[in-house]
Short mmCIF file of C-alpha atoms in Angstrom, two decimals:
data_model
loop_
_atom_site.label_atom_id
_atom_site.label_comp_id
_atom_site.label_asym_id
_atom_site.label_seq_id
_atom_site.Cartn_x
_atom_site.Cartn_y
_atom_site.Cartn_z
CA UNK A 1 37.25 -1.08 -0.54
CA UNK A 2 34.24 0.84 0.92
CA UNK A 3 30.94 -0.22 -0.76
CA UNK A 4 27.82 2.12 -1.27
CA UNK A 5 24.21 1.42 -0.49
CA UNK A 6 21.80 3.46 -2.01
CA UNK A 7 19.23 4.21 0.19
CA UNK A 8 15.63 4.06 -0.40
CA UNK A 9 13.39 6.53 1.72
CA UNK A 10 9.90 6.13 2.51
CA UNK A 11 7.60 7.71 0.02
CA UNK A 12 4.03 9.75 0.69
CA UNK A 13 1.29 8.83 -1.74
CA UNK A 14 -1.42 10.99 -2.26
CA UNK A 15 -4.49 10.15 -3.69
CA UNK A 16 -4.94 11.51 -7.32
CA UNK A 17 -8.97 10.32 -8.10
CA UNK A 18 -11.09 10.75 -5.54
CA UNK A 19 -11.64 14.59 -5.43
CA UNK A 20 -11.37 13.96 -9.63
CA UNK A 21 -14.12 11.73 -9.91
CA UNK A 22 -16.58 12.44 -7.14
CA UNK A 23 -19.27 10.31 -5.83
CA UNK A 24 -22.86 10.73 -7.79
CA UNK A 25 -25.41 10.98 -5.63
CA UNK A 26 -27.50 9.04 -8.36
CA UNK A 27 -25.14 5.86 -7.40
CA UNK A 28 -26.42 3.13 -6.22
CA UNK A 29 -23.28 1.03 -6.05
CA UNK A 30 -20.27 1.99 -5.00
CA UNK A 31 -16.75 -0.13 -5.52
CA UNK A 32 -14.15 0.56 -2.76
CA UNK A 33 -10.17 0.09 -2.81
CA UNK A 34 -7.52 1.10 -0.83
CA UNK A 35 -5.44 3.53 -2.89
CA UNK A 36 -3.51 3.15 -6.06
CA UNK A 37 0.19 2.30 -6.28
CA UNK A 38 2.39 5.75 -6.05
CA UNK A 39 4.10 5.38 -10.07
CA UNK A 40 0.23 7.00 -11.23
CA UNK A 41 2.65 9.70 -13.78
CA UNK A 42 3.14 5.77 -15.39
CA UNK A 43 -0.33 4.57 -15.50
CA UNK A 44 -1.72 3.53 -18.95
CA UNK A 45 -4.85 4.53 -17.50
CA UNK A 46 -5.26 8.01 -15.30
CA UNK A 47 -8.20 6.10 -13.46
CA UNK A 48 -8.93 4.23 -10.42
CA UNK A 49 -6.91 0.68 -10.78
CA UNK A 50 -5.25 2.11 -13.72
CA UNK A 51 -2.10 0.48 -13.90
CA UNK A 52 -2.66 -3.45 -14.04
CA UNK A 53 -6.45 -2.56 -15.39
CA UNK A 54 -7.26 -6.21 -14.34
CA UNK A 55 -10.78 -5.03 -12.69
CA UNK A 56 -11.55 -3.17 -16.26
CA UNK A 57 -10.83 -6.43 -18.46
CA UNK A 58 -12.78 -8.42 -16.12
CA UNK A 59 -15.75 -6.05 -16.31
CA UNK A 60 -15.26 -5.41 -20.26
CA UNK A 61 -15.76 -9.48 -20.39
CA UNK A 62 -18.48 -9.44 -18.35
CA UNK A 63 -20.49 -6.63 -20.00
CA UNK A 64 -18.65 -7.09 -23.45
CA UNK A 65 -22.15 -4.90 -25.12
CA UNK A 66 -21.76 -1.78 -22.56
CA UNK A 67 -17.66 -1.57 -22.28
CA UNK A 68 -16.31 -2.71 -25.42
CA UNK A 69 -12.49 -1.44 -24.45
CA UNK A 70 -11.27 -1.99 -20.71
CA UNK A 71 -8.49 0.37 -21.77
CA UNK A 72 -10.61 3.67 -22.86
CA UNK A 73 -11.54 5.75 -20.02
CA UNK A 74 -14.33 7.77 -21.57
CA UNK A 75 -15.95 4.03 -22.31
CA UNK A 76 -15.19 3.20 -18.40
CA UNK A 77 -16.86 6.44 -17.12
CA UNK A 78 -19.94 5.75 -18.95
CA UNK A 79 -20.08 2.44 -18.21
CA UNK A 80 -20.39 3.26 -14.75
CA UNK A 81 -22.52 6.16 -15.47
CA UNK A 82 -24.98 4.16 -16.98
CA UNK A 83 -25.06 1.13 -14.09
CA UNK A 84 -24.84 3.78 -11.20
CA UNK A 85 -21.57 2.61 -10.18
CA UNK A 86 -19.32 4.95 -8.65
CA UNK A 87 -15.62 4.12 -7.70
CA UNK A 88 -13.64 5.33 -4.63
CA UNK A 89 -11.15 4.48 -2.07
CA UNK A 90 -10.63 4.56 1.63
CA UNK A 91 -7.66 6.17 1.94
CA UNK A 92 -6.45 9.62 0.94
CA UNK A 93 -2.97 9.51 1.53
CA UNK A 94 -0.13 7.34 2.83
CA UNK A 95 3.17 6.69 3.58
CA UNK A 96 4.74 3.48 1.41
CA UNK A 97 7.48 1.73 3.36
CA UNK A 98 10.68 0.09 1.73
CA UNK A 99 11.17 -3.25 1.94
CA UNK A 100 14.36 -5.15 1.11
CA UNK A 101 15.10 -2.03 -0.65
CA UNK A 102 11.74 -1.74 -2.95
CA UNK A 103 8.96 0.40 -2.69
CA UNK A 104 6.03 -1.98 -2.88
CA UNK A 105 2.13 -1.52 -3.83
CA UNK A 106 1.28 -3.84 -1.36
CA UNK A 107 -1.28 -2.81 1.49
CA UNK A 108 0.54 -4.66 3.90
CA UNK A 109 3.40 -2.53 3.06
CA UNK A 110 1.89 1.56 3.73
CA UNK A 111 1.23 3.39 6.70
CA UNK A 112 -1.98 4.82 6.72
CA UNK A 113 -1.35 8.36 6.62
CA UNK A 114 -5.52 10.30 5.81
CA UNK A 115 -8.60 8.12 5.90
CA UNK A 116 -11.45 8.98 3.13
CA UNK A 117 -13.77 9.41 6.55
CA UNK A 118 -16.19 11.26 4.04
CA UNK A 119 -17.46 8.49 2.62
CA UNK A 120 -19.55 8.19 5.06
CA UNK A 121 -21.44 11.35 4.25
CA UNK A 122 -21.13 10.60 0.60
CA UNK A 123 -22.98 7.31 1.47
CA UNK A 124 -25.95 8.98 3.07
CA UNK A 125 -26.00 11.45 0.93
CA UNK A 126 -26.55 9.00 -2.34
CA UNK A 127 -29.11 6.15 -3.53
CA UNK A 128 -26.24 3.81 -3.01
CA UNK A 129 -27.37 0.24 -1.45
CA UNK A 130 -24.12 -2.10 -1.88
CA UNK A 131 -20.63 -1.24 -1.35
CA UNK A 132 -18.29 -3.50 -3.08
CA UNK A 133 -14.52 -3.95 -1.29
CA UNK A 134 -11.92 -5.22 -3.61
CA UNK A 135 -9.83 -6.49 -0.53
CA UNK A 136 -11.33 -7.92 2.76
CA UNK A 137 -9.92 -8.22 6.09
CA UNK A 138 -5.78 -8.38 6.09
CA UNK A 139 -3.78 -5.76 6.81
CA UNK A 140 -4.87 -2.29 5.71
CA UNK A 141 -7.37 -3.62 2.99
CA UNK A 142 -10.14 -1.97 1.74
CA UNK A 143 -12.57 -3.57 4.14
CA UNK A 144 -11.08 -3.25 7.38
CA UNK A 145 -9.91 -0.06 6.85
CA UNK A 146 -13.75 1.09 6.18
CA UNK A 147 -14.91 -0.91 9.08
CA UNK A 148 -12.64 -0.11 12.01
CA UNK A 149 -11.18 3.23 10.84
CA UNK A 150 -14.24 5.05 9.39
CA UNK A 151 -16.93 3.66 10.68
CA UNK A 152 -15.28 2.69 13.52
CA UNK A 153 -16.64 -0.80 14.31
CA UNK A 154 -16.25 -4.27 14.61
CA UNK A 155 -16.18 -6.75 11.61
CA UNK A 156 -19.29 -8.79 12.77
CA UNK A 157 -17.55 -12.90 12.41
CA UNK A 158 -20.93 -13.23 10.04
CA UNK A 159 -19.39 -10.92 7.72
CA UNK A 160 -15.85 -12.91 7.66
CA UNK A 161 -17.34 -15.48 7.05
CA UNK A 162 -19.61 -14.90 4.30
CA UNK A 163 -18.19 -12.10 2.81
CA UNK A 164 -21.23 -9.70 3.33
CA UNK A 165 -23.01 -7.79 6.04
CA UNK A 166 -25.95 -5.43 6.16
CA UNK A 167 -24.72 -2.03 8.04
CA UNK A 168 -27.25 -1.48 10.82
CA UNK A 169 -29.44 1.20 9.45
CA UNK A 170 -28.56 4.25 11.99
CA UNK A 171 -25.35 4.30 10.21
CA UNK A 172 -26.24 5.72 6.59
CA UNK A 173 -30.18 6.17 7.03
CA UNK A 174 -31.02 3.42 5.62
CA UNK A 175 -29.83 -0.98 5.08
CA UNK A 176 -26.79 -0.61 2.86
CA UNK A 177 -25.00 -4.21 2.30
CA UNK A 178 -21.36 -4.18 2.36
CA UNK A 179 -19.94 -7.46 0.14
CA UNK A 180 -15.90 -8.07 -0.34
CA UNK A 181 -15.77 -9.31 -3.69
CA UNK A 182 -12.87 -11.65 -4.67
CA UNK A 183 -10.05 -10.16 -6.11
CA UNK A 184 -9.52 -9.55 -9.57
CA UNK A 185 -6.10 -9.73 -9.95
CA UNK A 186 -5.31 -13.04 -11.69
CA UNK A 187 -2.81 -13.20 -8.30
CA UNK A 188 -5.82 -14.54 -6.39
CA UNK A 189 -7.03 -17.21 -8.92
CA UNK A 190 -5.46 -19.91 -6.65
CA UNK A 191 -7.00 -18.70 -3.61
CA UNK A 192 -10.19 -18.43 -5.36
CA UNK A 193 -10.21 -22.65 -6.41
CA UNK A 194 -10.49 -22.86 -2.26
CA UNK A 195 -13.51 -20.58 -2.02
CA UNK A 196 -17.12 -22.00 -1.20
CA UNK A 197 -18.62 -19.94 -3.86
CA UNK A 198 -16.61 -21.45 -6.60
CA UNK A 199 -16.31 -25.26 -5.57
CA UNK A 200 -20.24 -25.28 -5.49
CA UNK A 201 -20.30 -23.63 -8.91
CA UNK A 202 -17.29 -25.35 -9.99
CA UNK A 203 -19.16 -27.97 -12.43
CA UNK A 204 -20.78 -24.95 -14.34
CA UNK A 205 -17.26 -23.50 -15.63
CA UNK A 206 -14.86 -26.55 -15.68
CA UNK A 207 -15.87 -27.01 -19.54
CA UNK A 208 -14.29 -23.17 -19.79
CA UNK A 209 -11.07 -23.05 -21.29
CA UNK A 210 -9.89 -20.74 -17.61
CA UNK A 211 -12.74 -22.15 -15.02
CA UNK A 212 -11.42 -19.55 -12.37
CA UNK A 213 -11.76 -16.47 -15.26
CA UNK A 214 -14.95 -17.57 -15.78
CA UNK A 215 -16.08 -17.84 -12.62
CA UNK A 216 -14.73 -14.24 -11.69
CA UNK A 217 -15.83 -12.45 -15.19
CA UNK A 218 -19.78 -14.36 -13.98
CA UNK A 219 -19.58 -13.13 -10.34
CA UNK A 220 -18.65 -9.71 -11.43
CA UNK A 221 -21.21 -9.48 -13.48
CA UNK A 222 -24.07 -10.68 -10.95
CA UNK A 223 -22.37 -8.22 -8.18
CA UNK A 224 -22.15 -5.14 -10.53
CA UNK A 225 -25.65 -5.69 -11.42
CA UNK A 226 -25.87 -8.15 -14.13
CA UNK A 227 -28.48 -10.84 -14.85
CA UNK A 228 -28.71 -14.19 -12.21
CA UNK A 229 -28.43 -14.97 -9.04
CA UNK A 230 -26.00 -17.10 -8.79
CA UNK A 231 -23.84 -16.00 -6.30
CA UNK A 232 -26.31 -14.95 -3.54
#
């Protein structure tokens, strides 16, 4: 008896935000992703990291007076309205790969297809002074992508290894620091227990019912402009 396999083609994702929600050129801080998973018809949110909204609960804890629901876009917008945050990604389109028959969100798992290459523009164009990567340096995360396909250089080994690096100023006009902040999908929590950052703080949170929430929800709120200086 002859069996059946269904099979699963490759699938192009294009980006649905970017051109949505441009970049103010009153921002001084802009957060950078790769692009969002290709289901965006299923978000619960029609917004940049819409579908597990784990960025938007961390930020609603960490600035529980200015976004009082992670879930209510017209709260999110001005949120980020009011801190001069703008939100983007660094690709435009791209081709998702099956693997073991599934269609993954993974960046590990697309083909670059369009690079955002404009951001570079957009960049010198604005007041922005930090960009903010939600992935660093595997493959075809946020930060690498930017580096070596937009800007078309080198991760500098000072930047891998402390998670920052000030782009030489011929690039946008000006010093803008580019920081890879630590993931906040609860997926990286164990990861995170390794980092410097938090085993030096560790002592501060360990009282805290989640020590590695904590942490995260007080490092996004010092990198998205927020009072100490903890992690610097």
């Amino acid at each position: 008896m002859k069996t059946c396999r269904r099979l699963i083609m490759a699938i192009i994702t294009e980006h649905q935000y970017i051109h949505q929600y441009p970049v103010a050129p009153s921002s001084e801080k802009l957060v950078l992703g790769t692009i969002h998973p290709h289901d965006h018809q299923h978000f619960p949110l029609p917004f940049f990291y819409g579908k597990s909204m784990s960025i938007w609960r961390l930020i609603a804890a960490a600035f529980p007076g200015e976004l009082p629901a992670y879930n209510n876009l017209q709260a999110i917008i001005a949120f980020l309205e009011k801190r001069k945050i703008a939100m983007s990604d660094v690709l435009l389109q791209c081709e998702r790969i099956p693997v073991n028959g599934k269609v993954t969100a993974l960046d590990e798992d697309l083909v670059p297809l369009q690079f955002n290459t404009g951001l570079i523009s957009t960049i010198q164009n604005s007041q922005i002074n930090e960009v903010l990567f939600t992935s660093g340096f595997g493959k075809n995360n946020a930060c690498k992508i930017f580096m070596e396909n937009i800007l078309q250089v080198k991760i500098p080994a000072s930047m891998r290894e402390n998670r920052c690096w000030v782009a030489d100023p011929a690039i946008f006009g000006r010093p803008v620091k580019l920081t890879v902040l630590y993931s906040p999908s609860g997926v990286a929590n164990r990861s995170i227990t390794k980092t410097k950052a938090f085993l030096q703080h560790q002592e501060r949170f360990n009282s805290e019912k989640s020590p590695v929430q904590a942490f995260k929800i007080a490092y996004y709120r010092e990198k998205l402009g927020g009072e100490s200086n903890l992690f610097n």
